[in-house]
CSV table of C-alpha atoms in Angstrom, one decimal:
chain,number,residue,atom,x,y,z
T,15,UNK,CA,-94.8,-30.6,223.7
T,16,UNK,CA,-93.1,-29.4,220.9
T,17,UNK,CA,-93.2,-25.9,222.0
T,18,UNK,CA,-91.3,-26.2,225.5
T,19,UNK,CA,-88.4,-28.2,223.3
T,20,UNK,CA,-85.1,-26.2,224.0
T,21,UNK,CA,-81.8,-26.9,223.0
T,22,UNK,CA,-79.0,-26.0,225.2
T,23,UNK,CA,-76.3,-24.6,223.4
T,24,UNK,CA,-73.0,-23.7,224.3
T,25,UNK,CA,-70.6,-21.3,222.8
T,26,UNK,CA,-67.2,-23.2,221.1
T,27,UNK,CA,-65.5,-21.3,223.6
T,28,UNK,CA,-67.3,-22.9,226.7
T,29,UNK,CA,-67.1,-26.6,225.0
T,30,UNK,CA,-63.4,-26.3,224.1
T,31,UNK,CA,-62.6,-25.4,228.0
T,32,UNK,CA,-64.5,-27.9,229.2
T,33,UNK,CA,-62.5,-30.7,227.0
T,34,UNK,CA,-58.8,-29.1,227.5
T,35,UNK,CA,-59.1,-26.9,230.3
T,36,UNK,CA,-57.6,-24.0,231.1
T,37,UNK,CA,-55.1,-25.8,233.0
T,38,UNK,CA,-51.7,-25.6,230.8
T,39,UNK,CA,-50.4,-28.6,232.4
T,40,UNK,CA,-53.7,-30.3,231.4
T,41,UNK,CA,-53.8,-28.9,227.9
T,42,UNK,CA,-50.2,-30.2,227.0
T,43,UNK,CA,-51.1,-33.9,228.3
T,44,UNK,CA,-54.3,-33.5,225.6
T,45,UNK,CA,-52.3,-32.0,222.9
T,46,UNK,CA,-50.1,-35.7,223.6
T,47,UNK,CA,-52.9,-37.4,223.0
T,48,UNK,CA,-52.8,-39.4,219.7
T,49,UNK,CA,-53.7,-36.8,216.4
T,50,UNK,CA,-56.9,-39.1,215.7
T,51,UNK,CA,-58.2,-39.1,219.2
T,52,UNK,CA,-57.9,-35.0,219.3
T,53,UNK,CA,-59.3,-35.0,215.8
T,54,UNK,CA,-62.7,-37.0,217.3
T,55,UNK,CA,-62.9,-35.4,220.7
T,56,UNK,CA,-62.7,-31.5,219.0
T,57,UNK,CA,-65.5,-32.4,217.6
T,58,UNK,CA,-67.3,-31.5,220.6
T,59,UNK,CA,-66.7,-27.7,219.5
T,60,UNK,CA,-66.9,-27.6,216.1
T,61,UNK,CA,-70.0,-26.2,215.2
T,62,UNK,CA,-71.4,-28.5,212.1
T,63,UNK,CA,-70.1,-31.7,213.7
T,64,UNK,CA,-72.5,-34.3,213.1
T,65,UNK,CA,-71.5,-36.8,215.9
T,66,UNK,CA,-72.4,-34.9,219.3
T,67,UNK,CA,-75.2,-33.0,219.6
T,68,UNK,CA,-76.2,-30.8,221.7
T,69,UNK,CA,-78.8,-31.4,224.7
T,70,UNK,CA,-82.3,-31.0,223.9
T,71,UNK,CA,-84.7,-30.9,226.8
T,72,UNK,CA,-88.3,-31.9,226.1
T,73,UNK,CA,-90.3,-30.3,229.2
T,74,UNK,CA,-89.7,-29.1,232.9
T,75,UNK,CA,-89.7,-32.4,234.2
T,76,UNK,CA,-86.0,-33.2,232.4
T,77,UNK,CA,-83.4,-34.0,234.7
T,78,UNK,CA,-81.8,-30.1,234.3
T,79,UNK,CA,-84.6,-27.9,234.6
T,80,UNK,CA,-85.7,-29.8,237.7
T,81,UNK,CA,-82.2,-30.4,239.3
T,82,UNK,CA,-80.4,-27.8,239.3
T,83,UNK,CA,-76.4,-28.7,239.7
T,84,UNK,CA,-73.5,-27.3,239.0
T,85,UNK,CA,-71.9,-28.9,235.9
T,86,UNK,CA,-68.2,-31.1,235.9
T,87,UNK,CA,-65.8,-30.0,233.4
T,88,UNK,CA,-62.5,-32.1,232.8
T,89,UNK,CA,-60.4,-29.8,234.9
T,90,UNK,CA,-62.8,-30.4,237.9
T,91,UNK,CA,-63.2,-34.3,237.3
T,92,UNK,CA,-59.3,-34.3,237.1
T,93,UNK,CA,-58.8,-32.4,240.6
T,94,UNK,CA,-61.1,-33.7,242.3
T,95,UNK,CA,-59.8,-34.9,245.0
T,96,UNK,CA,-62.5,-37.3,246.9
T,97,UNK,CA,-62.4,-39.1,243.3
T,98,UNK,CA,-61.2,-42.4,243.4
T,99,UNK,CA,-59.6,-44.2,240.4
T,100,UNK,CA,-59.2,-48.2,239.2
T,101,UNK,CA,-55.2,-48.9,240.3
T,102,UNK,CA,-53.3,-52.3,239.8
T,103,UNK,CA,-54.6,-53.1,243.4
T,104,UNK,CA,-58.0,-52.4,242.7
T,105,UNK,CA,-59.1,-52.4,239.4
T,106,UNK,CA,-62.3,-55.3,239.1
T,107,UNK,CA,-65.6,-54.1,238.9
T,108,UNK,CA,-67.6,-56.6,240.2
T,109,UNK,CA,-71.7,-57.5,239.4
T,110,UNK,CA,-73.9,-59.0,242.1
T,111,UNK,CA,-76.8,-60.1,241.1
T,112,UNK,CA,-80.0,-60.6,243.6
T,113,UNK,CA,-82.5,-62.9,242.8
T,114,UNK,CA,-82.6,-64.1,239.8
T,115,UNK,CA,-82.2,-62.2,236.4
T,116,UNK,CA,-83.8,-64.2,234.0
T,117,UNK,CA,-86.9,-66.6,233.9
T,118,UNK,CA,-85.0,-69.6,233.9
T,119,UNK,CA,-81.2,-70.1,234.7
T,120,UNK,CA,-79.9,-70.2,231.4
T,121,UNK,CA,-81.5,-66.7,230.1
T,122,UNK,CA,-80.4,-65.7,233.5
T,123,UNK,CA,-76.6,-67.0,232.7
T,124,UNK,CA,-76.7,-65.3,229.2
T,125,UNK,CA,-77.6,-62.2,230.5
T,126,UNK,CA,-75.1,-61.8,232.7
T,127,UNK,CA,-72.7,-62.8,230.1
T,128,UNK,CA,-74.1,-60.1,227.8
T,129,UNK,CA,-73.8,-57.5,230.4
T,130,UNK,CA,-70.4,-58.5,231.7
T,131,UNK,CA,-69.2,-58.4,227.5
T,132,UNK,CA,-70.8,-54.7,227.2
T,133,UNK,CA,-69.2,-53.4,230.7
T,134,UNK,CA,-66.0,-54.8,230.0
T,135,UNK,CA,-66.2,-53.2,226.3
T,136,UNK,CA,-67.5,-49.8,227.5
T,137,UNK,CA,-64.8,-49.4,230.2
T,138,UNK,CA,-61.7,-51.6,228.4
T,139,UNK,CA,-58.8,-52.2,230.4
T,140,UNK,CA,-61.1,-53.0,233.5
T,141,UNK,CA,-62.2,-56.6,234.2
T,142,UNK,CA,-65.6,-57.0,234.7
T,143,UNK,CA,-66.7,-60.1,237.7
T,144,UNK,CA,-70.1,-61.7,238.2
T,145,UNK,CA,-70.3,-62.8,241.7
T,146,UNK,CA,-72.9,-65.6,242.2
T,147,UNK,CA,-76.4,-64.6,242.5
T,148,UNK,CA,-77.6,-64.5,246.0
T,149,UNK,CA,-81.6,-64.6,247.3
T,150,UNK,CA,-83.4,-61.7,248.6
T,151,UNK,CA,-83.0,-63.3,252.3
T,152,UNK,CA,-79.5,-63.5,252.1
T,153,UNK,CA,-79.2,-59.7,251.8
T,154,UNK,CA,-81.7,-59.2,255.0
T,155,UNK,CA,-82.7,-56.2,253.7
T,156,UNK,CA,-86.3,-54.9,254.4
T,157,UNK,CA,-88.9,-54.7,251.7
T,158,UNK,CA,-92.4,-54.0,251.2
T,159,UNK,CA,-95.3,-54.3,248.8
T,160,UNK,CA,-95.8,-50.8,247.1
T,161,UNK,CA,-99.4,-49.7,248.2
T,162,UNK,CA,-99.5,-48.1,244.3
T,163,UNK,CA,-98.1,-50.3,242.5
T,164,UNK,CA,-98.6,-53.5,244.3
T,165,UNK,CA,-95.3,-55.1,243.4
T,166,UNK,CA,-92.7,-56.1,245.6
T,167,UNK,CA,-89.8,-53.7,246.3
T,168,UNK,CA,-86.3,-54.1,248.6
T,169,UNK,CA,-84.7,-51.8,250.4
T,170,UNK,CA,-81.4,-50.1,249.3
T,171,UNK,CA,-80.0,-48.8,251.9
T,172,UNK,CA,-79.7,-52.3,253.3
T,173,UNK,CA,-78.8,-54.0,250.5
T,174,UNK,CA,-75.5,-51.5,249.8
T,175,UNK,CA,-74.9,-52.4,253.4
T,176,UNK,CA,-74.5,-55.6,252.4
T,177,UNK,CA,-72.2,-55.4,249.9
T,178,UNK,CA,-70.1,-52.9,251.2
T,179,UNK,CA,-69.5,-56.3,253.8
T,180,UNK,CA,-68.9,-58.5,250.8
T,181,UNK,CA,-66.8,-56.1,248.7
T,182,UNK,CA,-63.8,-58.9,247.2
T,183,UNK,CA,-60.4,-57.1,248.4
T,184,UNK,CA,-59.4,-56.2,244.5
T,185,UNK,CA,-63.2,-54.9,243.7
T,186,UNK,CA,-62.8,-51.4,242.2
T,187,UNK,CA,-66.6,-51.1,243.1
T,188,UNK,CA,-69.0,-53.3,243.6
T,189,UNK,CA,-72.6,-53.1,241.8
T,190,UNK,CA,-75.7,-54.9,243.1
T,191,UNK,CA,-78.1,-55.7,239.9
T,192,UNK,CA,-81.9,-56.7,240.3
T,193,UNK,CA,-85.2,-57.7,238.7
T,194,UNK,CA,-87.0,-56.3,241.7
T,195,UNK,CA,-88.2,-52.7,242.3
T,196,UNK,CA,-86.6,-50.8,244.5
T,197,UNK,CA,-87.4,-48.1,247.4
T,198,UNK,CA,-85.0,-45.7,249.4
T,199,UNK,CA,-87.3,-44.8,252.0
T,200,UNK,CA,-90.7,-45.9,253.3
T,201,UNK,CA,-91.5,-41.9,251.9
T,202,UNK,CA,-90.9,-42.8,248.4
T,203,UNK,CA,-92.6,-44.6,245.6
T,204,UNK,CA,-89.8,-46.2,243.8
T,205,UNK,CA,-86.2,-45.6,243.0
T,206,UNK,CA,-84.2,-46.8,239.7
T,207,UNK,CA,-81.2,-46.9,241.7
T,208,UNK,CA,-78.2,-45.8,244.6
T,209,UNK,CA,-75.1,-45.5,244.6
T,210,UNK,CA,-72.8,-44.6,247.1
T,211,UNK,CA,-69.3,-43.3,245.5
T,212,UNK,CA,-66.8,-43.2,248.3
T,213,UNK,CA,-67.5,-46.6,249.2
T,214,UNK,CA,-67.6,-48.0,245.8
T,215,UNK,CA,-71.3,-49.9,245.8
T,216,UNK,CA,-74.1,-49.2,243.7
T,217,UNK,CA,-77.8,-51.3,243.5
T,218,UNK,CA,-79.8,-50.8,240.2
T,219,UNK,CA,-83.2,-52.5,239.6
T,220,UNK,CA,-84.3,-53.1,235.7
T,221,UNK,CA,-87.9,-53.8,237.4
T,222,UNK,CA,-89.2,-51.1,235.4
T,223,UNK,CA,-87.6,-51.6,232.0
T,224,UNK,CA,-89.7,-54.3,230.7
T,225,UNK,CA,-92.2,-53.7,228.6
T,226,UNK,CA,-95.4,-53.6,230.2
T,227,UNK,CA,-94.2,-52.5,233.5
T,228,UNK,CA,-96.4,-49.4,232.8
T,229,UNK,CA,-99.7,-51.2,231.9
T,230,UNK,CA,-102.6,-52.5,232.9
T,231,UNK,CA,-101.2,-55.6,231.6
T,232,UNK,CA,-98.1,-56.3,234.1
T,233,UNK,CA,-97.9,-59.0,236.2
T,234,UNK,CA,-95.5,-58.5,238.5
T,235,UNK,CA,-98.5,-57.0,240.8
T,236,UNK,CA,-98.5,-59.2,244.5
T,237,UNK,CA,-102.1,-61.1,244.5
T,238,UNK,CA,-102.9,-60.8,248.1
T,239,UNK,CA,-101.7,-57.7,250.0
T,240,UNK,CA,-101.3,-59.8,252.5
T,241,UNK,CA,-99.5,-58.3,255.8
T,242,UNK,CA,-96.0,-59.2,255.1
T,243,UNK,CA,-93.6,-60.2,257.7
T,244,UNK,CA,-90.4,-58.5,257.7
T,245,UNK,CA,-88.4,-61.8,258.4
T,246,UNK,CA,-90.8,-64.1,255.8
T,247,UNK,CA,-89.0,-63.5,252.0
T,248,UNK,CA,-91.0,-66.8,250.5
T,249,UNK,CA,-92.9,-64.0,249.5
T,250,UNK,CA,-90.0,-63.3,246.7
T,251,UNK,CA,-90.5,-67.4,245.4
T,252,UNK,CA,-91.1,-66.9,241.3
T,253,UNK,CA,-91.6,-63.3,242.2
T,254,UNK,CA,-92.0,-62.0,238.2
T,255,UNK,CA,-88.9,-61.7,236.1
T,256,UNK,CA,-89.7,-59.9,232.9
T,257,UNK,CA,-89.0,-61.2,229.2
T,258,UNK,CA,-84.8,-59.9,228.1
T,259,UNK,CA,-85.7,-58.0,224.9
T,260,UNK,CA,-83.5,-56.2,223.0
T,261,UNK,CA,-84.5,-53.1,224.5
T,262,UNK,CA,-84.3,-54.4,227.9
T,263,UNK,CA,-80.8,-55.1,227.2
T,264,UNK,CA,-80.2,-51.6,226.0
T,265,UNK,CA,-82.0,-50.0,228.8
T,266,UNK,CA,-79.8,-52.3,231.5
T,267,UNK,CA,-76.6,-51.1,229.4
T,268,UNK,CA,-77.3,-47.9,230.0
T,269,UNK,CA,-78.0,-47.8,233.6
T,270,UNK,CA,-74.8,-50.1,234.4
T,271,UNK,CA,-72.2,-47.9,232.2
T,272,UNK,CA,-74.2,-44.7,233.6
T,273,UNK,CA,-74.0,-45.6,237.1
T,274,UNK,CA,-70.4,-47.2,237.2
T,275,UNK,CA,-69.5,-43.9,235.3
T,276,UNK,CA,-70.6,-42.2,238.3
T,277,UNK,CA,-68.4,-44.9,240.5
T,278,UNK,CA,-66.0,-43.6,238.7
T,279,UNK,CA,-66.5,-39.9,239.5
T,280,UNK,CA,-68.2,-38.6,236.3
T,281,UNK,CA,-71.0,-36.0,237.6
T,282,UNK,CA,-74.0,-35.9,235.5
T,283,UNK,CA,-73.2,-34.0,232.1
T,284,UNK,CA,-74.6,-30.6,230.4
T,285,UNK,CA,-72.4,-30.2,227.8
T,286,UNK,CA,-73.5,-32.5,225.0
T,287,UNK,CA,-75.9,-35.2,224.7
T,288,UNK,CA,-74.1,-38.1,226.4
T,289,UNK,CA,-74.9,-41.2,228.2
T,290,UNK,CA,-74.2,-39.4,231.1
T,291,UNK,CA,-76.6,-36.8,231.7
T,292,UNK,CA,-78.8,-37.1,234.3
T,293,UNK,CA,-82.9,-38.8,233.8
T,294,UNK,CA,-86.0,-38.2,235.7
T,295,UNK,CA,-88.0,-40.8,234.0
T,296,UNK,CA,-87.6,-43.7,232.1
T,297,UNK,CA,-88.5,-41.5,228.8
T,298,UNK,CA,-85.8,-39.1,228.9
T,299,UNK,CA,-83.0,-41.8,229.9
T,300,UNK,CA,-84.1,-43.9,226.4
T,301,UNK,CA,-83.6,-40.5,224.7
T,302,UNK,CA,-80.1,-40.6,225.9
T,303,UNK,CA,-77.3,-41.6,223.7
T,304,UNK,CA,-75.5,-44.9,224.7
T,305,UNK,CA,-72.3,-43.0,224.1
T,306,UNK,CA,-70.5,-40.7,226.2
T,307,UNK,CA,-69.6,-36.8,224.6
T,308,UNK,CA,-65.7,-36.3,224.5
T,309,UNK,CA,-65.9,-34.1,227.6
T,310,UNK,CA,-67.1,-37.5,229.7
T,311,UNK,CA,-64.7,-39.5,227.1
T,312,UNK,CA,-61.5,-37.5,228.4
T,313,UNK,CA,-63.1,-38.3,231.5
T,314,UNK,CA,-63.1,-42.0,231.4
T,315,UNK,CA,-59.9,-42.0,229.4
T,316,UNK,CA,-57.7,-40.5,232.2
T,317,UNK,CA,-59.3,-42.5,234.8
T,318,UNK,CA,-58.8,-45.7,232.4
T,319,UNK,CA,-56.3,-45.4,230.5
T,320,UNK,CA,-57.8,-46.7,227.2
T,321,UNK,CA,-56.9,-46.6,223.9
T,322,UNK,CA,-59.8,-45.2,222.3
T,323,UNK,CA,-60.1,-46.4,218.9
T,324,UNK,CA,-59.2,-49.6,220.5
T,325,UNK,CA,-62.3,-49.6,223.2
T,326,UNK,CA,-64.9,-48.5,220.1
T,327,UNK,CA,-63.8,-52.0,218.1
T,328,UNK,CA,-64.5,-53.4,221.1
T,329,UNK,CA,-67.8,-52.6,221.5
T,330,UNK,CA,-68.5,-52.7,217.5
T,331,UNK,CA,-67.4,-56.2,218.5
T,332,UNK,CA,-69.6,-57.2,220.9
T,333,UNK,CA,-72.8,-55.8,219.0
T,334,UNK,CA,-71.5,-58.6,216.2
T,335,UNK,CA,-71.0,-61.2,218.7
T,336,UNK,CA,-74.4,-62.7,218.4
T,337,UNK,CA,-74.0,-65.6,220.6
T,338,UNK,CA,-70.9,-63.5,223.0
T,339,UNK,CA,-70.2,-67.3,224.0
T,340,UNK,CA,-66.8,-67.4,225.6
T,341,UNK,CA,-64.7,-69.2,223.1
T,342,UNK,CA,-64.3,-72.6,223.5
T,343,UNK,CA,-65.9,-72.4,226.8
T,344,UNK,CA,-67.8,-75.6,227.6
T,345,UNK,CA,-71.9,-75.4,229.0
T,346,UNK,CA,-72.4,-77.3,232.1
T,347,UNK,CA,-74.0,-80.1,231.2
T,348,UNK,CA,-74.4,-80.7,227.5
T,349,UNK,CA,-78.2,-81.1,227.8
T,350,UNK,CA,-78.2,-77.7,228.7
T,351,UNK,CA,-76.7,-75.5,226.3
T,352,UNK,CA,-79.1,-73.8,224.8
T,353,UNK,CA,-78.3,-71.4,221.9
T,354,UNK,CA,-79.8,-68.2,222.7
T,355,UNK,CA,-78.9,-65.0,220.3
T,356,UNK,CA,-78.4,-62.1,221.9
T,357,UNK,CA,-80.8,-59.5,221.0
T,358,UNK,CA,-78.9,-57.0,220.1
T,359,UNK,CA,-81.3,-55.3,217.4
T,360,UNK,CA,-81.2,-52.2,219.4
T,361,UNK,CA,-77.7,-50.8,219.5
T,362,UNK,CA,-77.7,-51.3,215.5
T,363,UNK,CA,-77.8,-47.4,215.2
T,364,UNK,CA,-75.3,-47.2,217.6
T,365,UNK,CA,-73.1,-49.3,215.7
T,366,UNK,CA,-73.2,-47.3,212.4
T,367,UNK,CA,-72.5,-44.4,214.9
T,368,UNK,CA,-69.5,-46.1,216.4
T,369,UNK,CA,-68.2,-47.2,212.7
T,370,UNK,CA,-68.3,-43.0,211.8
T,371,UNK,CA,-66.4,-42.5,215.0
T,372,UNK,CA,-63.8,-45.0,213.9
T,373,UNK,CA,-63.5,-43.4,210.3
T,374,UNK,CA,-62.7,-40.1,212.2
T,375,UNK,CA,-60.1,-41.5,214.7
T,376,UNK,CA,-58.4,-43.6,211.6
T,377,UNK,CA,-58.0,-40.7,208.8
């Protein structure tokens, strides 16, 4: 494959526009940014930086070559007008799980708590709610067994329905996370996710993220293709949950901070590698960084409001909080609590990447 490998560079020129703009007004409110957060964010154009590289695409069937868009630069993300920002009024983002997460409920309660920890880390200075899980039936959304794949699959269109009805009065957005595949249309195989920006709900599946999804070797396959009823969900009871590695973790990271990104009104990104450039398959989005490039940082910054050497300890932070137990928080029922580490093996690259950022934003 090596061969169809190209890297997409662009000029200092085109990376320095697309960070201050050409926008005076917009330039002088960077140039009042703090002197170590300019100092990490031109690194984006300076041409032996070691922090943000440049794209590389690995064959046709990357996101870019095969969807062609035009790209967002701050200046557009700022004057966009449909966008809608987090205000006092509205500023929760708030997780609704469907179905269960986990194979039993306390890996499904730690998970949560992991995720909630990273989202609240990766956007600081919005709160991050998980809403009690609710069954497949409750949603009455349609679903089907895949005639491919054999596994069970809901419908998203219906489900974002659904939580559009539910969306809590101070939800920024709402996001609807899954263990079960998902479909947009009776035409198509699968979908990893949908989002729908101007009402503020999103449904992601991490169906396909565990680690033999892929194989001959997966379980989640229905038995008996029997002739489902559209009304009968008992046929979702112990449907299969995989195992939460550490790269499972990662993977559901990724998707959540992507798509909420999006919420948010970041397009997908062709500047620099960055979390959020778009992904075709499940290949190219583990290729993708977990961080955003300074173009998408100004981004989330502006909409945020962050402090960002504040929001990288932050997540530094919750890589080293093994356990990410909220302190002095009490389990249940004592017989309960069961110490689970989370597996955060992962992100340690990340975190020696974070650390370098740091060093920059502190000289």
């Amino acid at each position: 494959v090596t061969d169809k490998m190209q890297v997409l560079r662009h000029s200092e020129h085109t990376l320095k526009t697309a960070l201050l703009s050409k926008n005076p007004d917009l330039v002088s409110q960077y140039e009042k940014l703090d002197a170590g957060e300019q100092r990490l964010m031109n690194e984006a154009f300076q041409p032996r930086n070691n922090l943000f590289e440049p794209i590389t695409l690995h064959s046709q069937s990357d996101w870019i070559s095969s969807h062609p868009e035009a790209p967002q630069d701050f200046e557009q993300f700022f004057s966009d007008r449909y966008r809608k920002a987090p205000c006092p009024k509205k500023h929760i983002i708030y997780i609704q799980p469907i179905g269960f997460l986990g194979n039993t409920r306390v890996i499904s309660e730690e998970y949560i708590k992991w995720l909630k920890g990273y989202c609240e880390a990766f956007f600081y200075g919005l709160k991050v709610k998980f809403l009690e899980p609710v069954s497949v039936s409750a949603t009455k959304c349609s679903f089907r067994v895949n005639e491919n794949t054999q596994n069970l699959q809901i419908h998203t269109g219906h489900i974002l329905a659904f939580l559009k009805r539910n969306k809590p009065e101070d939800a920024f957005c709402i996001v609807g996370i899954t263990m079960i595949d998902l479909y947009p249309r009776d035409s198509w195989n699968f979908v990893f996710g949908q989002a729908s920006l101007s009402s503020g709900v999103g449904i992601f599946s991490f169906a396909r993220y565990g680690k033999d999804f892929y194989t001959s070797k997966y379980e989640g396959s229905v038995k008996v293709p029997q002739r489902t009823v559209s009304s009968d969900y008992s046929i979702f009871d112990n449907y299969y949950i995989p195992e939460i590695t550490s790269v499972l973790l990662l993977r559901s990271c990724k998707t959540l901070t992507h798509e909420i990104g999006h919420i948010l009104g970041l397009r997908h990104c062709q500047w620099l590698a960055c979390l959020m450039q778009g992904s075709n398959h499940l290949e190219e989005s583990d290729r993708r960084p977990l961080n955003v490039c300074p173009i998408c940082l100004r981004k989330l910054q502006s909409a945020i409001g962050f402090n960002i050497v504040e929001r990288y300890k932050a997540l530094v932070k919750w890589i080293d909080d093994e356990s990410c137990g909220e302190s002095g928080a009490t389990p249940k029922s004592s017989s309960e609590h069961v110490y689970l580490p989370k597996p955060v093996e992962a992100f340690k690259d990340w975190r020696e990447w974070i650390l370098r950022c740091i060093a920059v934003l502190e000289k």
